[in-house]
Amino acid sequence: MATSNNSPKKPSLISSSSSVSRPPQAVKFGRRTSSGRVLSLSRDDDMDLSGDFSGNNDYANYTVLMPPTPDNQPMESGAVDGNKPDGGGQYGVPTRVGMTRRVGSDQEGGGGMEEKRMSVMQSNKSILLRSQTGDFDHNRWLFETKGTYGIGNAFWSKDDEQYGNKSGVSLSDFLDKPWKPLTRKVQIPAGILSPYRATSDAMWLWAMSTVCETWFAFSWLLDQLPKLNPINRSTDLAALHDKFEQPSPSNPHARSDLPGVDVFVSTADPDKEPPLVTANTILSILAVEYPVEKLSCYISDDGAAILNFEAMAEAVNFAEVWVPFCRKHNIEPRNPDSYFSLKKDPTKNKKRPDFVKDRRWIKREYDEFKVRINGLPEVIRRRCETHNNNEEMKEKKLATEKNGGEPPAEPVKVVKATWMADGTHWPGTWFNPIADHFKGDHAGILQVMSKVPPPDPVMGHPDDKVLDFTGVDIRIPMFAYVSREKRPGFDHNKKAGAMNAMVRASAILSNGPFILNLDCDHYVYNSMAVREGMCFMMDRGGDRICYIQFPQRFEGIDPSDRYANHNTVFFDGNMRALDGLQGPVYVGTGCLFRRYALYGFHPPRSYEYSGMFGQKKTKAPNLQDSQEDSETEPLSGHPDLDLPKKFGNSSMFTESIAVAEFQGRPLADHMSVQNGRPPGALIAPRLPLDAQTVAEAVAVISCWYEDKTEWGDRIGWIYGSVTEDVVTGYRMHNRGWRSIYCITKRDAFRGTAPINLTDRLHQVLRWATGSVEIFFSRNNVLLASPRLKFLQRIAYLNVGIYPFTSIFLVVYCFLPAISLLTGQFIVQSLNTAFLCYLLIITTTLALLALLEVKWSGIGLEEWWRNEQFWVIGGSSAHLAAVLQGLLKVLAGIEISFTLTSKSAAEDEEDIFADLYVIKWTSLFVMPLTIMVVNIIALVIGISRTVYSVLPQWNKLVGGSFFSFWVLSHMYPFAKGLMGRRGRMPTIVYVWTGLISITVSLLWISVSPPDDGK
């Protein structure tokens, strides 16, 4: 219904009619000029738009009529009574709204007016105020776009007054009966769907946070999935004794039917690995509770230092009294230094009347032994000076005789050699290195310091000079010193090469079917540890086990364990969980190997797992040497499943392989035991060593022996990584072997760990670098064989991926500081929905952590220390490892690692003196930057909020909370930089505060806060 221009003029903006015949009142529009006056844009000049209804919008000359609809009632007192929609009064007025717009001129005829109509369901006041509130202005849109409105959803063009082509419905039908929709769409607020949503001006900040948290979620899944089946294990030592060491028809003399064990100890540098520490480790090994004739000990001195050689000789001499003393009085632990350092009463549970006398005597002997070890450098130096002076005098005398009795004109030059106690040249590294006598260029050395013991016990007797060993077996196991040959031009492959040399030498000398690997600072804390490991190897199904991994326990750690040296979350949580899968990873020490598995052979029985999640389990084919058609044709599609073929040119070593495999089988004393050996097969005595055997052992440790062989590739410890331990264990699992995690009631082995921050970070750097190397090598678990279980794959995938988390961790640690510096936050506001969302996630993760703490026995403080050092190591060592790994892969730059120092404290009165030593390293840069930036950002954020006209405290609280959370993780790092308590100068704190305040004020001056933003 269009209106005419002669509608009644009224001063009010809104009016209504009380009868049907009365036309609806007009609403007129105008605009405000720059001077403030309101000009009418309609033909009515008496319109007043001042006050609340004034605005700055421009409108054309048109009029809008508002009908009295149920949503828009004039509510005048003169309204006709009635409550029916089709009756009189308010609901019976069949009025409509019309819109008239002048679009033509006088030439268009009919006044040049064209009508457009629409239904309006809002009040007059809301339409006028719409532009002020920022909502969509329908009136202006109609004017500017010359749009056309219909009733409800309907639309009519200028030329078509029919709704549809043949429906017969016209516009007048809708005007008489206004359409009211029955349904409508209601959008769900974004705050409900996603409380963690970004503001438009901080989208970049939110995106960075989301990417980091997505990676953290992925990394968390990799860490948690392998923990779905944690288990505990126990052993029965009494059953082991009854089965293998009791008289039987096949063993009438009750000789031990247990297999032999070869113990490997590795060392490289006597300066960083003190000989006294290594000697105590050797003494604890020689005194273990295992058949003496079945035990052999080897030490690999990769530096060929005469100091280590003579220290081991002193240790073997002291072992002749120390080992019987331990057997007589059942001493624990059997490391003399640790035993005499115990704080508890040494007489507890000791019943022999001569114990106190014996202990006092052996303590004096040990003190003298320590003095001799400590004095060895000086003794060797004086001996060398004496021999070199004698050689110089001989050369001078010889030169004088050749010169006719006259002293030679030129001084006689004599090589300053290093001499052994027997008056011969030391074949290893000299104090004054020359060709053939320096690290990396020396002959191979093998010295059997303790011969093979007799098969039957040798009982001691009373002696006034030494202890009374009546009824005590005084034999000690065989001990050999090994230093492989090194020559320039050969790649000696660091520790892995030294271990493989010992594998070959021990196969010639003793050929124990099992090998126990220990670091020089890890000693035997439980003398029954080897027997407990043998319980698993000799049990039913033990022939499928490649190694028994014992947890690492440490001594000399500060009480607060500032840098998480105990690493209990890994050893008591992750490793125990892996035991429920295919077994724990090999961690480099405290591991009992099956020699046959080290040679690269397959287990007697294994399975293959197929399907997306490895849910299909099938029996794997048993590959034998007879199945090989040629040396060039692989037996399977995976290289790790090929059988080893190239062991070297030693026939004696090759013959020992089958013997080791047979002796490592479990006892076939029951029909359920598969692949067993008959009882009594291992009671025959070992043959004594002869010169030919020792010469063959020297030949297999030469530097050329591994040429054109598979050592380091498929056989023995694997080369190509600084973490050769993880790769070696992975290869065994990849062939179908399984491993066992043996947690004994009394710790099996104990060692030392670097408590200095720099040494600890370098240790973590070496581990992380090895993981990066694994990820970029053929040892990546994504290329694993089908014999590896699905969750075991996930565990090894996490081993290779975890260093890359450092990239996202570093970015995430800077996000709170960026938020405070920019005055923006990753979410719109800290409302209730977001806080509840954050609380639920945090509570869930905390409950999962508590569950893990409960079943693993980890303390909450230990768990928190592990979280703190994860951030410290992740932002320093892990990041450097990623960079080094990428440099090696992309640029071919070789990676070198620093040997972990075993003892560096200079303050002998404080056993934790090394904890406070500050040794600067580039690894400090990133954590220190994170700390400084977050502290400065906190001060700037507080200053920005305080000086702002409209302070936004929620953003400050959010940024400050997360910034303090980052700093709380960095607290041990900050404490390490401060050194010993009380030694940090006060001026450091004063200058830190002054610099932070100055920088914050400068920041506020340069970038003042935006009020209201």
Tab-separated table of C-alpha atoms in Angstrom, residues 615-762:
chain	number	residue	atom	x	y	z
A	615	GLN	CA	46.501	-57.157	14.873
A	616	LYS	CA	47.180	-60.123	12.573
A	617	LYS	CA	49.747	-62.468	14.107
A	618	THR	CA	51.311	-65.219	12.016
A	619	LYS	CA	54.261	-67.532	12.577
A	620	ALA	CA	57.407	-66.234	10.898
A	621	PRO	CA	59.399	-68.550	8.624
A	622	ASN	CA	62.522	-70.046	10.131
A	623	LEU	CA	65.451	-69.033	7.942
A	624	GLN	CA	68.438	-71.358	7.903
A	625	ASP	CA	71.784	-71.196	6.238
A	626	SER	CA	70.794	-74.058	3.949
A	627	GLN	CA	68.082	-71.937	2.412
A	628	GLU	CA	70.582	-69.534	0.896
A	629	ASP	CA	71.063	-70.037	-2.814
A	630	SER	CA	73.811	-67.457	-3.090
A	631	GLU	CA	75.460	-64.748	-1.098
A	632	THR	CA	73.893	-62.042	-3.217
A	633	GLU	CA	70.251	-63.106	-3.017
A	634	PRO	CA	68.458	-61.901	0.096
A	635	LEU	CA	66.180	-64.302	1.914
A	636	SER	CA	63.466	-61.754	2.596
A	637	GLY	CA	62.343	-58.308	1.688
A	638	HIS	CA	63.963	-56.686	4.735
A	639	PRO	CA	67.760	-56.434	5.101
A	640	ASP	CA	67.676	-57.114	8.848
A	641	LEU	CA	66.169	-60.532	8.175
A	642	ASP	CA	69.119	-61.713	6.092
A	643	LEU	CA	71.422	-64.146	7.844
A	644	PRO	CA	74.977	-63.041	8.726
A	645	LYS	CA	77.675	-64.584	6.585
A	646	LYS	CA	80.931	-62.628	6.859
A	647	PHE	CA	82.470	-63.032	10.336
A	648	GLY	CA	86.099	-62.678	9.288
A	649	ASN	CA	88.876	-65.097	8.432
A	650	SER	CA	89.315	-66.669	11.881
A	651	SER	CA	88.252	-70.311	11.732
A	652	MET	CA	88.533	-70.608	15.502
A	653	PHE	CA	86.003	-67.821	15.927
A	654	THR	CA	83.637	-69.292	13.342
A	655	GLU	CA	83.694	-72.661	15.108
A	656	SER	CA	82.820	-71.028	18.418
A	657	ILE	CA	79.458	-69.708	17.110
A	658	ALA	CA	77.664	-73.072	17.149
A	659	VAL	CA	79.095	-73.886	20.571
A	660	ALA	CA	77.803	-70.618	22.043
A	661	GLU	CA	74.349	-71.202	20.532
A	662	PHE	CA	74.079	-74.697	22.027
A	663	GLN	CA	75.345	-73.728	25.484
A	664	GLY	CA	72.882	-70.828	25.646
A	665	ARG	CA	69.819	-73.052	25.324
A	666	PRO	CA	67.585	-73.688	28.355
A	667	LEU	CA	67.641	-77.046	30.089
A	668	ALA	CA	65.418	-79.613	28.356
A	669	ASP	CA	64.116	-81.112	31.614
A	670	HIS	CA	60.457	-80.955	30.593
A	671	MET	CA	58.505	-81.845	27.495
A	672	SER	CA	57.196	-78.261	27.210
A	673	VAL	CA	60.712	-76.839	26.762
A	674	GLN	CA	61.501	-76.256	23.107
A	675	ASN	CA	64.989	-76.001	21.652
A	676	GLY	CA	66.614	-77.195	24.887
A	677	ARG	CA	69.891	-78.942	25.716
A	678	PRO	CA	70.272	-82.146	27.734
A	679	PRO	CA	71.092	-81.888	31.459
A	680	GLY	CA	74.764	-82.175	32.364
A	681	ALA	CA	76.016	-80.879	29.013
A	682	LEU	CA	77.976	-77.993	30.595
A	683	ILE	CA	79.689	-79.686	33.531
A	684	ALA	CA	82.871	-80.464	31.592
A	685	PRO	CA	85.842	-78.349	32.767
A	686	ARG	CA	87.261	-75.579	30.598
A	687	LEU	CA	90.564	-76.141	28.927
A	688	PRO	CA	93.492	-73.951	29.999
A	689	LEU	CA	94.682	-71.266	27.600
A	690	ASP	CA	97.709	-71.880	25.433
A	691	ALA	CA	99.910	-69.541	23.424
A	692	GLN	CA	98.175	-70.351	20.141
A	693	THR	CA	94.780	-69.450	21.539
A	694	VAL	CA	96.035	-66.132	22.936
A	695	ALA	CA	97.744	-65.323	19.628
A	696	GLU	CA	94.480	-65.940	17.794
A	697	ALA	CA	92.701	-63.629	20.243
A	698	VAL	CA	95.267	-60.910	19.498
A	699	ALA	CA	94.720	-61.403	15.769
A	700	VAL	CA	90.946	-60.875	15.954
A	701	ILE	CA	91.378	-57.480	17.662
A	702	SER	CA	93.580	-56.104	14.901
A	703	CYS	CA	92.336	-53.054	13.026
A	704	TRP	CA	92.156	-54.863	9.663
A	705	TYR	CA	90.115	-57.841	10.827
A	706	GLU	CA	86.749	-56.208	10.135
A	707	ASP	CA	87.555	-55.363	6.511
A	708	LYS	CA	85.043	-56.903	4.123
A	709	THR	CA	82.997	-58.326	6.986
A	710	GLU	CA	79.561	-57.570	8.411
A	711	TRP	CA	80.807	-56.464	11.822
A	712	GLY	CA	79.008	-53.286	12.808
A	713	ASP	CA	76.462	-53.697	10.025
A	714	ARG	CA	74.646	-56.910	10.924
A	715	ILE	CA	76.961	-58.494	13.516
A	716	GLY	CA	77.713	-57.214	17.008
A	717	TRP	CA	77.280	-53.608	18.108
A	718	ILE	CA	75.993	-51.527	15.197
A	719	TYR	CA	78.129	-48.675	13.835
A	720	GLY	CA	77.066	-45.300	12.521
A	721	SER	CA	75.510	-43.705	15.591
A	722	VAL	CA	76.760	-42.162	18.817
A	723	THR	CA	73.982	-44.101	20.550
A	724	GLU	CA	75.036	-47.515	19.313
A	725	ASP	CA	73.169	-49.123	22.201
A	726	VAL	CA	69.672	-48.180	21.021
A	727	VAL	CA	70.425	-49.170	17.422
A	728	THR	CA	71.853	-52.534	18.496
A	729	GLY	CA	68.771	-53.366	20.546
A	730	TYR	CA	66.462	-52.195	17.762
A	731	ARG	CA	68.122	-54.510	15.233
A	732	MET	CA	67.557	-57.482	17.531
A	733	HIS	CA	63.900	-56.629	18.049
A	734	ASN	CA	63.577	-56.161	14.320
A	735	ARG	CA	64.651	-59.775	13.783
A	736	GLY	CA	61.946	-61.039	16.102
A	737	TRP	CA	63.869	-61.351	19.396
A	738	ARG	CA	62.330	-60.082	22.599
A	739	SER	CA	63.977	-58.580	25.676
A	740	ILE	CA	63.232	-58.593	29.401
A	741	TYR	CA	63.356	-55.847	32.023
A	742	CYS	CA	64.675	-57.229	35.307
A	743	ILE	CA	64.032	-55.068	38.382
A	744	THR	CA	65.583	-56.782	41.374
A	745	LYS	CA	64.578	-56.176	44.977
A	746	ARG	CA	68.108	-55.026	45.703
A	747	ASP	CA	69.542	-52.840	42.944
A	748	ALA	CA	71.525	-54.990	40.538
A	749	PHE	CA	74.074	-52.336	39.531
A	750	ARG	CA	74.899	-48.836	40.605
A	751	GLY	CA	76.944	-46.134	38.989
A	752	THR	CA	77.693	-42.457	38.924
A	753	ALA	CA	76.105	-39.708	36.885
A	754	PRO	CA	77.300	-36.171	36.089
A	755	ILE	CA	75.708	-33.787	38.571
A	756	ASN	CA	77.264	-30.733	36.950
A	757	LEU	CA	74.878	-28.847	34.678
A	758	THR	CA	77.280	-28.632	31.749
A	759	ASP	CA	78.225	-32.313	31.873
A	760	ARG	CA	74.593	-33.305	32.238
A	761	LEU	CA	73.541	-31.268	29.196
A	762	HIS	CA	76.361	-32.720	27.109
